[in-house]
Short mmCIF file of C-alpha atoms in Angstrom, two decimals:
data_model
loop_
_atom_site.label_atom_id
_atom_site.label_comp_id
_atom_site.label_asym_id
_atom_site.label_seq_id
_atom_site.Cartn_x
_atom_site.Cartn_y
_atom_site.Cartn_z
CA MET A 1 0.00 0.00 0.00
CA ASP A 2 1.49 3.34 -1.07
CA ARG A 3 1.80 6.10 1.44
CA PHE A 4 1.86 8.74 -1.27
CA PRO A 5 0.44 7.37 -4.50
CA PRO A 6 2.36 8.13 -7.68
CA ASP A 7 1.36 11.31 -9.50
CA THR A 8 -0.70 10.19 -12.46
CA GLY A 9 -1.50 13.71 -13.59
CA ASP A 10 -5.15 12.98 -12.80
CA ASP A 11 -6.45 15.44 -10.22
CA GLN A 12 -9.70 13.55 -9.66
CA PRO A 13 -10.43 12.92 -5.98
CA ILE A 14 -10.26 9.36 -4.69
CA THR A 15 -13.33 8.15 -2.86
CA PRO A 16 -12.52 7.18 0.75
CA HIS A 17 -13.13 3.51 1.49
CA ALA A 18 -13.12 4.10 5.24
CA ALA A 19 -13.42 7.00 7.65
CA PRO A 20 -10.23 9.05 8.15
CA ILE A 21 -7.98 8.19 11.08
CA LEU A 22 -4.91 9.63 12.74
CA ASP A 23 -2.00 7.33 11.95
CA VAL A 24 0.94 6.56 14.26
CA GLU A 25 2.71 9.67 12.96
CA GLY A 26 -0.27 11.84 13.85
CA GLN A 27 -1.27 12.44 10.24
CA LEU A 28 -4.89 12.40 9.10
CA THR A 29 -5.15 9.52 6.61
CA TYR A 30 -7.75 7.44 4.82
CA ILE A 31 -7.81 4.38 2.60
CA GLY A 32 -9.11 5.17 -0.87
CA ASP A 33 -11.38 2.92 -2.88
CA ASP A 34 -8.26 2.07 -4.88
CA GLY A 35 -6.72 0.45 -1.77
CA ARG A 36 -4.03 3.09 -1.25
CA ARG A 37 -3.49 5.14 1.90
CA TYR A 38 -3.83 8.90 1.47
CA VAL A 39 -2.49 11.59 3.77
CA VAL A 40 -4.89 14.50 4.08
CA GLY A 41 -3.24 17.88 3.88
CA LEU A 42 -4.39 20.02 6.77
CA PRO A 43 -4.52 23.79 6.56
CA PRO A 44 -1.51 25.48 8.18
CA GLU A 45 -3.69 27.06 10.88
CA ALA A 46 -4.96 23.64 12.06
CA ASP A 47 -3.70 22.82 15.52
CA GLU A 48 -3.56 19.43 17.18
CA GLU A 49 -6.57 20.18 19.40
CA SER A 50 -8.86 21.13 16.53
CA VAL A 51 -7.74 18.10 14.52
CA GLU A 52 -8.53 15.84 17.48
CA ARG A 53 -11.99 17.41 17.85
CA VAL A 54 -12.69 16.77 14.17
CA MET A 55 -11.43 13.20 14.49
CA ALA A 56 -13.63 12.59 17.54
CA THR A 57 -16.64 13.85 15.61
CA LEU A 58 -15.78 11.59 12.66
CA ARG A 59 -15.37 8.58 14.97
CA ARG A 60 -18.82 9.25 16.49
CA GLY A 61 -20.28 9.10 12.98
CA ALA A 62 -18.48 5.88 12.00
CA GLY A 63 -21.45 3.61 12.81
CA LEU A 64 -23.82 5.68 10.73
CA PHE A 65 -21.27 5.82 7.91
CA GLN A 66 -21.07 2.02 7.99
CA GLN A 67 -24.86 1.82 7.70
CA ILE A 68 -24.79 4.17 4.71
CA GLU A 69 -22.03 2.10 3.08
CA ASP A 70 -24.00 -1.11 3.66
CA LEU A 71 -27.11 0.46 2.09
CA CYS A 72 -25.03 1.58 -0.90
CA HIS A 73 -23.76 -1.98 -1.39
CA ARG A 74 -27.33 -3.29 -1.20
CA TRP A 75 -28.54 -0.73 -3.73
CA ILE A 76 -25.71 -1.47 -6.17
CA HIS A 77 -26.36 -5.20 -5.83
CA GLU A 78 -30.08 -4.70 -6.45
CA VAL A 79 -29.79 -2.48 -9.55
CA SER A 80 -26.76 -3.99 -11.26
CA GLY A 81 -26.97 -6.83 -13.71
CA ALA A 82 -26.84 -7.46 -17.44
CA GLU A 83 -28.07 -3.97 -18.31
CA LEU A 84 -26.07 -2.07 -15.68
CA GLU A 85 -22.60 -3.15 -14.53
CA SER A 86 -21.84 -2.69 -10.84
CA ARG A 87 -19.15 -0.05 -11.54
CA ALA A 88 -21.65 1.97 -13.62
CA ALA A 89 -24.18 1.62 -10.79
CA LEU A 90 -21.56 2.96 -8.35
CA VAL A 91 -20.86 5.97 -10.56
CA LEU A 92 -24.60 6.59 -10.95
CA LEU A 93 -25.10 6.35 -7.18
CA LEU A 94 -22.28 8.76 -6.33
CA THR A 95 -23.27 11.24 -9.03
CA THR A 96 -26.91 11.14 -7.98
CA LEU A 97 -26.03 11.58 -4.29
CA GLU A 98 -23.75 14.50 -5.08
CA THR A 99 -26.44 16.16 -7.20
CA ALA A 100 -29.10 15.57 -4.56
CA LEU A 101 -26.96 16.93 -1.71
CA GLU A 102 -24.86 19.69 -3.23
CA GLU A 103 -27.70 22.21 -3.18
CA ASP A 104 -27.86 21.94 0.62
CA TYR A 105 -24.06 21.81 0.97
CA PRO A 106 -22.57 24.17 -1.64
CA GLU A 107 -18.82 24.54 -2.10
CA SER A 108 -17.23 27.21 0.01
CA SER A 109 -14.23 29.34 -0.84
CA SER A 110 -12.16 27.29 1.65
CA ASP A 111 -12.82 23.97 -0.17
CA PRO A 112 -9.81 22.55 -2.02
#
């Protein structure tokens, strides 16, 4: 598993496969759906206390996130088949969720 994946020139975000964690070096990391570990770049003004508060909040939501992931797997399994491959169903699901939610959660100027 790569710590810093090779630069492929593709700036597309990698979907997290699991909730972010603080690794043994104190870095915020997550495993992408490609199986690689990604280090999240924190803003320079982020201090250890604020990072820990964010991590505690994320850990509290881990059970709900797991339920959402399980439901997504069920949905993909139910809709995929001869007419719709599972990868296409995944793309459709993520695109539809983003479209459905982005109106309530618009990008801010601080988003990367």
